């Protein structure tokens, strides 16, 4: 089986893939100081809970935007699974798509993997919105070419800054308030957050469409479920898009 590892700034997601299907997945907070041995103890226990032996893993692929985390993940693959990990976008693991941007080497691996996955699932002109530590917007051509995008502060970063700087405001659950015009401070925060982030997504996507033409808008990332239902532009929610893309890159 394939162990696909998506190492983001906030969380690392591990997924066990068998015959093209994700059969198990686990999430852990990103910590570049975490050693391969610590990963192995944690992951081995979870594999056993899911009824799998460590020996079922015969391939590992990694996509990471945290360079400091990469070494220990590679050691995890070699020491505990007996394989050399493929690293998406490096060495022999070519993207197999054109990065039609001025600085191809600066594009995050997760953004390219998402573009590959979205194109395989939906085709046509695409916008991929990934709600992570940052919210990223990526444009993909009908040929699967990566065309560039936009980056904004993510939902959690934005709210953390609000609560740190505004002493009188407290954290609230991000659920839809009774009205857009909040009748309490908590409802006002909920309204501003949900409708504000949805409005940001819709506004940026509409500007993309003005340049590209009609597009399919695909949302992914840990916080996509919070905003997707409030957006007028998002047409598909693919929660495990990056993992699907990693599988495709490995198969290629």
mmCIF file of C-alpha atoms in Angstrom:
data_model
loop_
_atom_site.group_PDB
_atom_site.id
_atom_site.type_symbol
_atom_site.label_atom_id
_atom_site.label_comp_id
_atom_site.label_asym_id
_atom_site.label_seq_id
_atom_site.Cartn_x
_atom_site.Cartn_y
_atom_site.Cartn_z
ATOM 1 C CA UNK A 1 0.000 0.000 0.000
ATOM 2 C CA UNK A 2 0.967 3.625 -0.511
ATOM 3 C CA UNK A 3 1.484 5.952 2.442
ATOM 4 C CA UNK A 4 0.742 9.496 1.241
ATOM 5 C CA UNK A 5 1.937 12.330 3.475
ATOM 6 C CA UNK A 6 0.678 15.902 3.089
ATOM 7 C CA UNK A 7 2.795 18.119 5.356
ATOM 8 C CA UNK A 8 1.239 21.548 5.758
ATOM 9 C CA UNK A 9 2.119 24.477 7.982
ATOM 10 C CA UNK A 10 -0.487 23.575 10.610
ATOM 11 C CA UNK A 11 -1.116 19.833 10.236
ATOM 12 C CA UNK A 12 0.419 16.775 8.613
ATOM 13 C CA UNK A 13 -2.051 14.299 7.126
ATOM 14 C CA UNK A 14 -1.051 10.666 6.619
ATOM 15 C CA UNK A 15 -3.202 8.471 4.375
ATOM 16 C CA UNK A 16 -3.045 4.790 3.533
ATOM 17 C CA UNK A 17 -3.990 4.229 -0.105
ATOM 18 C CA UNK A 18 -4.888 0.836 -1.546
ATOM 19 C CA UNK A 19 -5.947 0.239 -5.155
ATOM 20 C CA UNK A 20 -6.537 3.944 -5.658
ATOM 21 C CA UNK A 21 -8.741 4.324 -2.583
ATOM 22 C CA UNK A 22 -7.972 6.000 0.733
ATOM 23 C CA UNK A 23 -8.550 3.296 3.335
ATOM 24 C CA UNK A 24 -7.349 5.199 6.420
ATOM 25 C CA UNK A 25 -6.112 8.684 7.267
ATOM 26 C CA UNK A 26 -4.743 10.448 10.319
ATOM 27 C CA UNK A 27 -3.821 14.020 11.216
ATOM 28 C CA UNK A 28 -1.128 15.354 13.549
ATOM 29 C CA UNK A 29 0.005 18.901 14.346
ATOM 30 C CA UNK A 30 3.026 20.002 12.339
ATOM 31 C CA UNK A 31 6.158 20.241 14.458
ATOM 32 C CA UNK A 32 9.488 20.320 12.574
ATOM 33 C CA UNK A 33 11.222 19.104 15.756
ATOM 34 C CA UNK A 34 9.256 15.839 15.802
ATOM 35 C CA UNK A 35 11.620 12.953 15.071
ATOM 36 C CA UNK A 36 11.153 9.982 12.769
ATOM 37 C CA UNK A 37 10.994 7.751 15.845
ATOM 38 C CA UNK A 38 8.123 9.785 17.306
ATOM 39 C CA UNK A 39 6.218 9.632 14.020
ATOM 40 C CA UNK A 40 6.784 5.885 13.890
ATOM 41 C CA UNK A 41 5.427 5.175 17.384
ATOM 42 C CA UNK A 42 2.323 7.301 16.752
ATOM 43 C CA UNK A 43 1.691 5.945 13.261
ATOM 44 C CA UNK A 44 2.291 2.306 14.183
ATOM 45 C CA UNK A 45 -0.356 2.502 16.902
ATOM 46 C CA UNK A 46 -2.874 4.023 14.496
ATOM 47 C CA UNK A 47 -2.157 1.428 11.836
ATOM 48 C CA UNK A 48 -2.840 -1.314 14.363
ATOM 49 C CA UNK A 49 -6.086 0.351 15.459
ATOM 50 C CA UNK A 50 -7.211 0.268 11.829
ATOM 51 C CA UNK A 51 -6.233 -3.401 11.535
ATOM 52 C CA UNK A 52 -3.077 -2.918 9.472
ATOM 53 C CA UNK A 53 0.470 -4.080 10.017
ATOM 54 C CA UNK A 54 3.362 -1.713 9.328
ATOM 55 C CA UNK A 55 4.565 -4.106 6.652
ATOM 56 C CA UNK A 56 1.622 -3.314 4.350
ATOM 57 C CA UNK A 57 3.301 -0.022 3.413
ATOM 58 C CA UNK A 58 5.569 -0.571 0.414
ATOM 59 C CA UNK A 59 5.727 2.999 -0.970
ATOM 60 C CA UNK A 60 5.750 6.511 0.492
ATOM 61 C CA UNK A 61 5.175 9.879 -1.201
ATOM 62 C CA UNK A 62 5.494 13.256 0.515
ATOM 63 C CA UNK A 63 4.337 16.753 -0.370
ATOM 64 C CA UNK A 64 5.503 19.422 2.019
ATOM 65 C CA UNK A 65 5.578 23.190 2.380
ATOM 66 C CA UNK A 66 7.655 22.860 5.576
ATOM 67 C CA UNK A 67 11.256 22.152 4.520
ATOM 68 C CA UNK A 68 12.388 21.496 8.113
ATOM 69 C CA UNK A 69 9.889 18.640 8.446
ATOM 70 C CA UNK A 70 11.003 16.819 5.313
ATOM 71 C CA UNK A 71 14.154 15.125 6.626
ATOM 72 C CA UNK A 72 12.421 13.334 9.508
ATOM 73 C CA UNK A 73 9.604 12.195 7.231
ATOM 74 C CA UNK A 74 12.145 10.759 4.800
ATOM 75 C CA UNK A 75 13.899 8.983 7.691
ATOM 76 C CA UNK A 76 10.508 7.609 8.775
ATOM 77 C CA UNK A 77 10.069 6.068 5.317
ATOM 78 C CA UNK A 78 13.545 4.550 5.112
ATOM 79 C CA UNK A 79 13.987 3.421 8.718
ATOM 80 C CA UNK A 80 10.534 2.088 9.529
ATOM 81 C CA UNK A 81 9.037 1.189 6.130
ATOM 82 C CA UNK A 82 12.211 0.237 4.287
ATOM 83 C CA UNK A 83 11.556 2.461 1.256
ATOM 84 C CA UNK A 84 12.960 5.672 -0.162
ATOM 85 C CA UNK A 85 10.202 8.271 -0.083
ATOM 86 C CA UNK A 86 9.268 10.073 -3.263
ATOM 87 C CA UNK A 87 9.095 13.824 -2.708
ATOM 88 C CA UNK A 88 6.559 15.543 -4.953
ATOM 89 C CA UNK A 89 8.227 18.017 -7.294
ATOM 90 C CA UNK A 90 11.804 16.943 -6.538
ATOM 91 C CA UNK A 91 14.310 14.612 -8.121
ATOM 92 C CA UNK A 92 12.754 11.977 -10.335
ATOM 93 C CA UNK A 93 9.207 12.971 -9.321
ATOM 94 C CA UNK A 94 8.392 15.450 -12.074
ATOM 95 C CA UNK A 95 5.064 17.239 -12.038
ATOM 96 C CA UNK A 96 4.143 16.182 -15.587
ATOM 97 C CA UNK A 97 2.221 19.436 -15.986
ATOM 98 C CA UNK A 98 3.331 22.857 -17.176
ATOM 99 C CA UNK A 99 3.784 25.526 -14.505
ATOM 100 C CA UNK A 100 2.987 28.593 -16.583
ATOM 101 C CA UNK A 101 4.277 31.119 -14.042
ATOM 102 C CA UNK A 102 7.344 33.362 -13.768
ATOM 103 C CA UNK A 103 8.933 31.445 -10.867
ATOM 104 C CA UNK A 104 7.947 27.750 -11.107
ATOM 105 C CA UNK A 105 10.329 26.746 -8.334
ATOM 106 C CA UNK A 106 8.551 28.951 -5.802
ATOM 107 C CA UNK A 107 5.123 27.334 -6.188
ATOM 108 C CA UNK A 108 4.168 25.256 -3.136
ATOM 109 C CA UNK A 109 3.991 21.509 -3.698
ATOM 110 C CA UNK A 110 0.477 21.370 -2.255
ATOM 111 C CA UNK A 111 -0.792 23.887 -4.815
ATOM 112 C CA UNK A 112 0.571 21.911 -7.760
ATOM 113 C CA UNK A 113 -0.712 18.613 -6.367
ATOM 114 C CA UNK A 114 -4.150 20.185 -5.894
ATOM 115 C CA UNK A 115 -4.110 21.402 -9.500
ATOM 116 C CA UNK A 116 -3.272 17.905 -10.767
ATOM 117 C CA UNK A 117 -6.033 16.337 -8.679
ATOM 118 C CA UNK A 118 -8.701 18.905 -9.567
ATOM 119 C CA UNK A 119 -7.958 18.599 -13.272
ATOM 120 C CA UNK A 120 -8.229 14.814 -13.106
ATOM 121 C CA UNK A 121 -11.604 15.044 -11.359
ATOM 122 C CA UNK A 122 -13.277 17.952 -13.129
ATOM 123 C CA UNK A 123 -11.300 19.099 -16.200
ATOM 124 C CA UNK A 124 -11.983 22.419 -17.923
ATOM 125 C CA UNK A 125 -11.033 25.818 -16.542
ATOM 126 C CA UNK A 126 -10.655 25.486 -12.784
ATOM 127 C CA UNK A 127 -10.131 27.522 -9.663
ATOM 128 C CA UNK A 128 -8.911 25.572 -6.634
ATOM 129 C CA UNK A 129 -9.490 27.224 -3.254
ATOM 130 C CA UNK A 130 -7.509 25.615 -0.429
ATOM 131 C CA UNK A 131 -8.502 26.669 3.090
ATOM 132 C CA UNK A 132 -5.410 26.028 5.167
ATOM 133 C CA UNK A 133 -2.985 28.122 7.189
ATOM 134 C CA UNK A 134 -3.221 30.447 4.197
ATOM 135 C CA UNK A 135 -6.183 30.493 1.832
ATOM 136 C CA UNK A 136 -4.825 29.893 -1.651
ATOM 137 C CA UNK A 137 -6.547 30.386 -4.994
ATOM 138 C CA UNK A 138 -5.065 28.559 -7.989
ATOM 139 C CA UNK A 139 -6.028 28.708 -11.652
ATOM 140 C CA UNK A 140 -5.800 25.632 -13.879
ATOM 141 C CA UNK A 141 -6.298 25.591 -17.657
ATOM 142 C CA UNK A 142 -8.369 23.000 -19.573
ATOM 143 C CA UNK A 143 -5.035 21.366 -20.528
ATOM 144 C CA UNK A 144 -4.131 20.999 -16.864
ATOM 145 C CA UNK A 145 -1.570 23.828 -16.888
ATOM 146 C CA UNK A 146 -0.977 25.624 -13.628
ATOM 147 C CA UNK A 147 -1.522 29.342 -14.321
ATOM 148 C CA UNK A 148 -0.836 30.993 -10.957
ATOM 149 C CA UNK A 149 -3.110 32.304 -8.255
ATOM 150 C CA UNK A 150 -3.567 34.362 -5.131
ATOM 151 C CA UNK A 151 -2.752 33.925 -1.437
ATOM 152 C CA UNK A 152 -4.547 35.447 1.539
ATOM 153 C CA UNK A 153 -4.204 34.952 5.309
ATOM 154 C CA UNK A 154 -6.142 31.883 6.371
ATOM 155 C CA UNK A 155 -9.286 31.868 8.492
ATOM 156 C CA UNK A 156 -7.578 30.803 11.716
ATOM 157 C CA UNK A 157 -4.705 33.285 11.270
ATOM 158 C CA UNK A 158 -7.171 36.114 10.678
ATOM 159 C CA UNK A 159 -9.295 35.249 13.693
ATOM 160 C CA UNK A 160 -6.242 34.759 15.915
ATOM 161 C CA UNK A 161 -5.080 38.261 15.000
ATOM 162 C CA UNK A 162 -8.538 39.681 15.765
ATOM 163 C CA UNK A 163 -8.756 38.134 19.221
ATOM 164 C CA UNK A 164 -5.157 39.005 20.083
ATOM 165 C CA UNK A 165 -5.568 42.665 19.143
ATOM 166 C CA UNK A 166 -9.129 43.249 20.374
ATOM 167 C CA UNK A 167 -9.134 42.677 24.131
ATOM 168 C CA UNK A 168 -12.907 42.829 24.464
ATOM 169 C CA UNK A 169 -13.634 40.076 21.915
ATOM 170 C CA UNK A 170 -13.816 36.384 22.725
ATOM 171 C CA UNK A 171 -13.630 33.323 20.524
ATOM 172 C CA UNK A 172 -16.951 31.937 19.283
ATOM 173 C CA UNK A 173 -18.049 28.851 17.387
ATOM 174 C CA UNK A 174 -18.137 29.499 13.651
ATOM 175 C CA UNK A 175 -21.789 28.760 12.945
ATOM 176 C CA UNK A 176 -24.323 30.813 11.029
ATOM 177 C CA UNK A 177 -25.942 33.489 13.236
ATOM 178 C CA UNK A 178 -29.670 34.200 13.180
ATOM 179 C CA UNK A 179 -29.178 37.239 10.944
ATOM 180 C CA UNK A 180 -26.427 38.904 8.961
ATOM 181 C CA UNK A 181 -26.862 41.871 11.296
ATOM 182 C CA UNK A 182 -25.733 40.321 14.567
ATOM 183 C CA UNK A 183 -27.767 41.149 17.665
ATOM 184 C CA UNK A 184 -24.956 40.185 20.050
ATOM 185 C CA UNK A 185 -21.175 40.525 19.916
ATOM 186 C CA UNK A 186 -20.854 36.779 19.355
ATOM 187 C CA UNK A 187 -23.324 36.883 16.463
ATOM 188 C CA UNK A 188 -21.515 39.895 15.005
ATOM 189 C CA UNK A 189 -18.234 37.961 14.982
ATOM 190 C CA UNK A 190 -19.923 34.932 13.435
ATOM 191 C CA UNK A 191 -21.552 37.064 10.757
ATOM 192 C CA UNK A 192 -18.359 38.913 9.932
ATOM 193 C CA UNK A 193 -16.325 35.731 9.790
ATOM 194 C CA UNK A 194 -18.660 33.498 7.784
ATOM 195 C CA UNK A 195 -20.018 36.060 5.359
ATOM 196 C CA UNK A 196 -16.731 37.931 5.251
ATOM 197 C CA UNK A 197 -14.614 34.924 4.278
ATOM 198 C CA UNK A 198 -17.295 33.707 1.853
ATOM 199 C CA UNK A 199 -17.379 37.191 0.310
ATOM 200 C CA UNK A 200 -13.604 37.178 -0.014
ATOM 201 C CA UNK A 201 -13.717 33.839 -1.824
ATOM 202 C CA UNK A 202 -16.510 34.959 -4.137
ATOM 203 C CA UNK A 203 -14.860 38.295 -4.875
ATOM 204 C CA UNK A 204 -11.478 36.810 -5.793
ATOM 205 C CA UNK A 205 -13.060 33.978 -7.798
ATOM 206 C CA UNK A 206 -15.166 36.445 -9.791
ATOM 207 C CA UNK A 207 -12.024 38.383 -10.663
ATOM 208 C CA UNK A 208 -10.369 35.138 -11.774
ATOM 209 C CA UNK A 209 -13.399 34.373 -13.941
ATOM 210 C CA UNK A 210 -13.152 37.837 -15.500
ATOM 211 C CA UNK A 211 -9.666 36.870 -16.736
ATOM 212 C CA UNK A 212 -10.195 33.166 -17.467
ATOM 213 C CA UNK A 213 -13.849 32.843 -18.452
ATOM 214 C CA UNK A 214 -16.308 30.492 -16.761
ATOM 215 C CA UNK A 215 -14.646 28.165 -14.263
ATOM 216 C CA UNK A 216 -15.443 25.283 -11.983
ATOM 217 C CA UNK A 217 -14.510 26.264 -8.424
ATOM 218 C CA UNK A 218 -13.230 23.428 -6.227
ATOM 219 C CA UNK A 219 -12.733 23.880 -2.470
ATOM 220 C CA UNK A 220 -10.466 21.815 -0.260
ATOM 221 C CA UNK A 221 -8.564 22.097 3.012
ATOM 222 C CA UNK A 222 -9.433 21.613 6.644
ATOM 223 C CA UNK A 223 -11.633 24.712 6.892
ATOM 224 C CA UNK A 224 -13.421 24.346 3.552
ATOM 225 C CA UNK A 225 -16.526 22.932 5.229
ATOM 226 C CA UNK A 226 -16.867 26.130 7.254
ATOM 227 C CA UNK A 227 -17.130 28.424 4.235
ATOM 228 C CA UNK A 228 -18.211 26.316 1.246
ATOM 229 C CA UNK A 229 -21.933 26.365 1.998
ATOM 230 C CA UNK A 230 -21.894 30.177 2.293
ATOM 231 C CA UNK A 231 -20.070 30.800 -0.982
ATOM 232 C CA UNK A 232 -21.896 31.496 -4.237
ATOM 233 C CA UNK A 233 -18.902 30.517 -6.390
ATOM 234 C CA UNK A 234 -17.750 27.194 -4.916
ATOM 235 C CA UNK A 235 -19.305 24.340 -6.884
ATOM 236 C CA UNK A 236 -17.455 21.297 -5.513
ATOM 237 C CA UNK A 237 -16.015 20.375 -2.127
ATOM 238 C CA UNK A 238 -13.176 17.824 -2.269
ATOM 239 C CA UNK A 239 -11.895 17.399 1.311
ATOM 240 C CA UNK A 240 -9.028 15.054 0.379
ATOM 241 C CA UNK A 241 -7.954 16.671 -2.878
ATOM 242 C CA UNK A 242 -4.250 16.854 -1.983
ATOM 243 C CA UNK A 243 -4.126 13.172 -1.047
ATOM 244 C CA UNK A 244 -5.835 12.273 -4.323
ATOM 245 C CA UNK A 245 -3.231 14.348 -6.146
ATOM 246 C CA UNK A 246 -0.368 12.636 -4.321
ATOM 247 C CA UNK A 247 -1.713 9.264 -5.421
ATOM 248 C CA UNK A 248 -1.799 10.470 -9.023
ATOM 249 C CA UNK A 249 1.756 11.825 -8.844
ATOM 250 C CA UNK A 250 2.960 8.514 -7.378
ATOM 251 C CA UNK A 251 1.207 6.532 -10.117
ATOM 252 C CA UNK A 252 2.866 8.680 -12.779
#
